[in-house]
PDB file of C-alpha atoms in Angstrom:
ATOM      1  CA  MET B  67       0.433  -0.023  -0.186  1.00  0.00           C
ATOM      2  CA  LYS B  68       1.209   3.506  -0.432  1.00  0.00           C
ATOM      3  CA  ASP B  69      -1.383   5.910   0.492  1.00  0.00           C
ATOM      4  CA  VAL B  70      -0.726   6.121   4.635  1.00  0.00           C
ATOM      5  CA  ALA B  71      -4.415   8.275   4.916  1.00  0.00           C
ATOM      6  CA  LYS B  72      -6.125   4.885   4.127  1.00  0.00           C
ATOM      7  CA  ALA B  73      -3.892   2.877   5.564  1.00  0.00           C
ATOM      8  CA  LEU B  74      -4.560   4.487   9.017  1.00  0.00           C
ATOM      9  CA  GLN B  75      -8.817   5.492   8.326  1.00  0.00           C
ATOM     10  CA  THR B  76      -8.600   2.206   7.646  1.00  0.00           C
ATOM     11  CA  ILE B  77      -6.607   1.704  11.540  1.00  0.00           C
ATOM     12  CA  LYS B  78      -9.758   4.029  13.370  1.00  0.00           C
ATOM     13  CA  ASP B  79     -12.198   1.994  11.051  1.00  0.00           C
ATOM     14  CA  LYS B  80     -11.200  -1.124  12.215  1.00  0.00           C
ATOM     15  CA  GLN B  81     -10.164  -0.084  15.617  1.00  0.00           C
ATOM     16  CA  ALA B  82      -7.227  -2.534  15.027  1.00  0.00           C
ATOM     17  CA  SER B  83      -4.357  -1.816  17.947  1.00  0.00           C
ATOM     18  CA  PHE B  84      -2.181   1.148  17.583  1.00  0.00           C
ATOM     19  CA  ILE B  85       1.349   1.810  19.560  1.00  0.00           C
ATOM     20  CA  SER B  86       1.996   5.313  19.858  1.00  0.00           C
ATOM     21  CA  ARG B  87       5.500   6.372  21.112  1.00  0.00           C
ATOM     22  CA  GLY B  88       3.927   9.229  22.293  1.00  0.00           C
ATOM     23  CA  ASP B  89       7.338  10.985  23.491  1.00  0.00           C
ATOM     24  CA  ARG B  90       7.298  14.287  21.864  1.00  0.00           C
ATOM     25  CA  SER B  91      10.216  12.864  19.267  1.00  0.00           C
ATOM     26  CA  GLY B  92       9.988  13.914  15.790  1.00  0.00           C
ATOM     27  CA  THR B  93       8.575  10.012  14.512  1.00  0.00           C
ATOM     28  CA  HIS B  94       5.715  11.106  16.984  1.00  0.00           C
ATOM     29  CA  ILE B  95       5.175  14.801  16.120  1.00  0.00           C
ATOM     30  CA  ALA B  96       5.197  13.107  12.100  1.00  0.00           C
ATOM     31  CA  GLU B  97       2.258  10.327  13.186  1.00  0.00           C
ATOM     32  CA  ILE B  98       0.351  13.508  15.205  1.00  0.00           C
ATOM     33  CA  THR B  99       0.247  14.534  11.543  1.00  0.00           C
ATOM     34  CA  LEU B 100      -0.421  12.173   9.826  1.00  0.00           C
ATOM     35  CA  TRP B 101      -3.475  11.542  11.197  1.00  0.00           C
ATOM     36  CA  LYS B 102      -3.941  14.741  11.465  1.00  0.00           C
ATOM     37  CA  ALA B 103      -3.632  15.302   7.153  1.00  0.00           C
ATOM     38  CA  SER B 104      -5.663  11.668   7.335  1.00  0.00           C
ATOM     39  CA  GLY B 105      -9.158  13.772   8.653  1.00  0.00           C
ATOM     40  CA  ILE B 106      -8.584  12.181  12.245  1.00  0.00           C
ATOM     41  CA  ASP B 107      -7.950  14.105  15.319  1.00  0.00           C
ATOM     42  CA  ILE B 108      -5.996  11.539  17.005  1.00  0.00           C
ATOM     43  CA  GLU B 109      -6.570  12.507  20.296  1.00  0.00           C
ATOM     44  CA  LYS B 110     -10.788  13.253  20.031  1.00  0.00           C
ATOM     45  CA  ASP B 111     -11.529   9.526  18.054  1.00  0.00           C
ATOM     46  CA  LYS B 112      -8.343   7.804  19.862  1.00  0.00           C
ATOM     47  CA  SER B 113      -9.870   4.903  22.593  1.00  0.00           C
ATOM     48  CA  ALA B 114      -8.506   1.300  23.488  1.00  0.00           C
ATOM     49  CA  TRP B 115      -7.077   0.174  20.477  1.00  0.00           C
ATOM     50  CA  TYR B 116      -4.375   2.986  20.191  1.00  0.00           C
ATOM     51  CA  LYS B 117      -1.898   3.223  23.086  1.00  0.00           C
ATOM     52  CA  SER B 118       0.897   6.156  23.273  1.00  0.00           C
ATOM     53  CA  ILE B 119       3.492   4.401  25.431  1.00  0.00           C
ATOM     54  CA  GLY B 120       6.123   7.241  26.183  1.00  0.00           C
ATOM     55  CA  GLN B 121       9.088   5.925  25.027  1.00  0.00           C
ATOM     56  CA  GLY B 122      11.662   5.479  22.390  1.00  0.00           C
ATOM     57  CA  MET B 123      11.357   3.650  18.680  1.00  0.00           C
ATOM     58  CA  GLY B 124      12.575   0.317  20.310  1.00  0.00           C
ATOM     59  CA  ALA B 125      10.368   0.227  23.010  1.00  0.00           C
ATOM     60  CA  ALA B 126       7.647   1.206  20.292  1.00  0.00           C
ATOM     61  CA  LEU B 127       8.452  -1.721  17.682  1.00  0.00           C
ATOM     62  CA  ASN B 128       9.010  -4.608  20.803  1.00  0.00           C
ATOM     63  CA  THR B 129       5.605  -3.366  21.819  1.00  0.00           C
ATOM     64  CA  ALA B 130       4.051  -3.370  18.078  1.00  0.00           C
ATOM     65  CA  GLY B 131       5.432  -6.793  17.463  1.00  0.00           C
ATOM     66  CA  ALA B 132       4.220  -8.379  21.048  1.00  0.00           C
ATOM     67  CA  SER B 133       0.882  -7.046  21.092  1.00  0.00           C
ATOM     68  CA  ASN B 134       0.432  -8.063  17.033  1.00  0.00           C
ATOM     69  CA  ALA B 135      -0.031  -4.179  16.539  1.00  0.00           C
ATOM     70  CA  TYR B 136       0.707  -1.306  13.404  1.00  0.00           C
ATOM     71  CA  VAL B 137       3.610   1.062  14.659  1.00  0.00           C
ATOM     72  CA  LEU B 138       5.004   4.231  12.242  1.00  0.00           C
ATOM     73  CA  SER B 139       8.712   3.644  12.632  1.00  0.00           C
ATOM     74  CA  ASP B 140      11.213   5.669  10.937  1.00  0.00           C
ATOM     75  CA  ARG B 141      13.625   3.605   8.526  1.00  0.00           C
ATOM     76  CA  GLY B 142      16.846   3.108  10.558  1.00  0.00           C
ATOM     77  CA  THR B 143      15.306   2.108  13.326  1.00  0.00           C
ATOM     78  CA  TRP B 144      13.446  -0.832  11.447  1.00  0.00           C
ATOM     79  CA  ILE B 145      16.084  -2.065   9.676  1.00  0.00           C
ATOM     80  CA  HIS B 146      18.964  -2.634  12.354  1.00  0.00           C
ATOM     81  CA  PHE B 147      15.783  -3.404  15.228  1.00  0.00           C
ATOM     82  CA  LYS B 148      16.366  -7.321  15.016  1.00  0.00           C
ATOM     83  CA  ASN B 149      13.247  -7.935  17.208  1.00  0.00           C
ATOM     84  CA  ARG B 150      10.410  -6.967  14.782  1.00  0.00           C
ATOM     85  CA  GLY B 151       8.910 -11.065  15.417  1.00  0.00           C
ATOM     86  CA  ASP B 152       5.780 -10.692  12.456  1.00  0.00           C
ATOM     87  CA  LEU B 153       5.876  -7.174  11.646  1.00  0.00           C
ATOM     88  CA  ALA B 154       5.813  -6.676   7.826  1.00  0.00           C
ATOM     89  CA  ILE B 155       6.372  -2.570   6.276  1.00  0.00           C
ATOM     90  CA  LEU B 156       2.964  -2.490   5.082  1.00  0.00           C
ATOM     91  CA  VAL B 157       2.637   1.343   3.838  1.00  0.00           C
ATOM     92  CA  GLU B 158       5.796   2.850   2.255  1.00  0.00           C
ATOM     93  CA  GLY B 159       6.448   5.322  -1.089  1.00  0.00           C
ATOM     94  CA  ASP B 160       3.843   7.646  -0.237  1.00  0.00           C
ATOM     95  CA  LYS B 161       5.386  11.354  -0.360  1.00  0.00           C
ATOM     96  CA  ARG B 162       3.531  12.122   3.224  1.00  0.00           C
ATOM     97  CA  LEU B 163       6.386  10.065   4.815  1.00  0.00           C
ATOM     98  CA  PHE B 164       9.063  11.772   3.260  1.00  0.00           C
ATOM     99  CA  ASN B 165      10.906  13.167   5.956  1.00  0.00           C
ATOM    100  CA  GLN B 166      13.334  15.632   4.768  1.00  0.00           C
ATOM    101  CA  TYR B 167      16.587  16.743   6.586  1.00  0.00           C
ATOM    102  CA  GLY B 168      18.486  19.650   7.033  1.00  0.00           C
ATOM    103  CA  VAL B 169      21.561  21.554   8.098  1.00  0.00           C
ATOM    104  CA  MET B 170      22.262  25.592   9.410  1.00  0.00           C
ATOM    105  CA  LEU B 171      24.646  27.440  10.512  1.00  0.00           C
ATOM    106  CA  VAL B 172      24.118  28.519  14.464  1.00  0.00           C
ATOM    107  CA  ASN B 173      24.342  32.257  14.466  1.00  0.00           C
ATOM    108  CA  PRO B 174      27.123  33.373  16.022  1.00  0.00           C
ATOM    109  CA  ASP B 175      25.908  36.961  16.597  1.00  0.00           C
ATOM    110  CA  LYS B 176      23.543  35.531  19.038  1.00  0.00           C
ATOM    111  CA  HIS B 177      25.793  32.715  19.914  1.00  0.00           C
ATOM    112  CA  PRO B 178      29.707  33.715  20.141  1.00  0.00           C
ATOM    113  CA  ASN B 179      31.359  30.647  21.059  1.00  0.00           C
ATOM    114  CA  VAL B 180      30.204  28.474  18.284  1.00  0.00           C
ATOM    115  CA  LYS B 181      33.081  27.516  16.206  1.00  0.00           C
ATOM    116  CA  LYS B 182      31.223  29.380  12.812  1.00  0.00           C
ATOM    117  CA  GLU B 183      34.445  28.669  10.265  1.00  0.00           C
ATOM    118  CA  ALA B 184      34.403  24.546  11.461  1.00  0.00           C
ATOM    119  CA  GLY B 185      30.422  24.982  11.254  1.00  0.00           C
ATOM    120  CA  GLN B 186      30.628  26.334   7.713  1.00  0.00           C
ATOM    121  CA  GLN B 187      33.127  23.848   6.389  1.00  0.00           C
ATOM    122  CA  PHE B 188      31.022  20.674   7.404  1.00  0.00           C
ATOM    123  CA  ILE B 189      27.683  22.237   6.160  1.00  0.00           C
ATOM    124  CA  ASP B 190      29.880  23.000   2.389  1.00  0.00           C
ATOM    125  CA  TYR B 191      31.203  18.881   2.876  1.00  0.00           C
ATOM    126  CA  LEU B 192      27.517  17.834   3.551  1.00  0.00           C
ATOM    127  CA  VAL B 193      26.201  19.764   0.023  1.00  0.00           C
ATOM    128  CA  SER B 194      29.480  19.155  -1.684  1.00  0.00           C
ATOM    129  CA  PRO B 195      29.360  16.162  -4.572  1.00  0.00           C
ATOM    130  CA  GLU B 196      31.749  14.234  -2.435  1.00  0.00           C
ATOM    131  CA  GLY B 197      29.364  14.393   1.127  1.00  0.00           C
ATOM    132  CA  GLN B 198      26.366  14.095  -1.473  1.00  0.00           C
ATOM    133  CA  LYS B 199      27.893  10.495  -2.634  1.00  0.00           C
ATOM    134  CA  ASP B 200      29.057   9.768   1.356  1.00  0.00           C
ATOM    135  CA  ILE B 201      25.601  10.540   1.989  1.00  0.00           C
ATOM    136  CA  ALA B 202      24.251   8.405  -0.578  1.00  0.00           C
ATOM    137  CA  ASN B 203      26.423   4.909   0.549  1.00  0.00           C
ATOM    138  CA  TYR B 204      25.209   5.386   4.161  1.00  0.00           C
ATOM    139  CA  ARG B 205      23.365   1.845   4.515  1.00  0.00           C
ATOM    140  CA  ILE B 206      22.732  -0.337   6.981  1.00  0.00           C
ATOM    141  CA  GLU B 207      22.090  -3.637   6.429  1.00  0.00           C
ATOM    142  CA  GLY B 208      23.139  -3.059   3.016  1.00  0.00           C
ATOM    143  CA  GLU B 209      20.452  -1.046   2.412  1.00  0.00           C
ATOM    144  CA  GLN B 210      20.380   3.074   2.040  1.00  0.00           C
ATOM    145  CA  LEU B 211      19.101   4.843   4.279  1.00  0.00           C
ATOM    146  CA  PHE B 212      19.165   8.963   3.346  1.00  0.00           C
ATOM    147  CA  TYR B 213      18.447  10.295  -0.143  1.00  0.00           C
ATOM    148  CA  PRO B 214      20.724  13.337  -0.628  1.00  0.00           C
ATOM    149  CA  ASN B 215      18.993  16.128  -2.560  1.00  0.00           C
ATOM    150  CA  ALA B 216      21.542  19.599  -1.940  1.00  0.00           C
ATOM    151  CA  ASP B 217      20.774  20.381  -5.800  1.00  0.00           C
ATOM    152  CA  ASP B 218      17.365  20.170  -5.855  1.00  0.00           C
ATOM    153  CA  PRO B 219      16.015  23.398  -5.648  1.00  0.00           C
ATOM    154  CA  GLY B 220      12.432  22.603  -4.238  1.00  0.00           C
ATOM    155  CA  ALA B 221      14.213  20.210  -1.200  1.00  0.00           C
TER     156      ALA B 221
END
């Protein structure tokens, strides 16, 4: 399936078990945003099927695996995590699941102790052809995690 909104609506309609990190992490915020984009006010619509555990991704995957539940996971943790039980990826490829990373230099006028030159060197490396190649070549268990797009004006 490639439609995350349809998947979340189906989970809610069937009241299928869903494990939420519930820890205000980036993944948890993304989950809340996806529920909202799916037309679901999860704070209002949740009931016993929705369990917020207030823990990290590993614990959420463990809980989902142990309770045969759905969970939203970042790809890096998913690939690295070995205790998946019968869990499988059911939704991927939806643009709403895209997780853009960025880099910015800390303002040295506001934070005089910042190492401005070193920070700028790091940024220059990340957006250079060499840095973009290194990002693309970073793998966990042979799977690519990041897709560089420094040359994409729309990124």
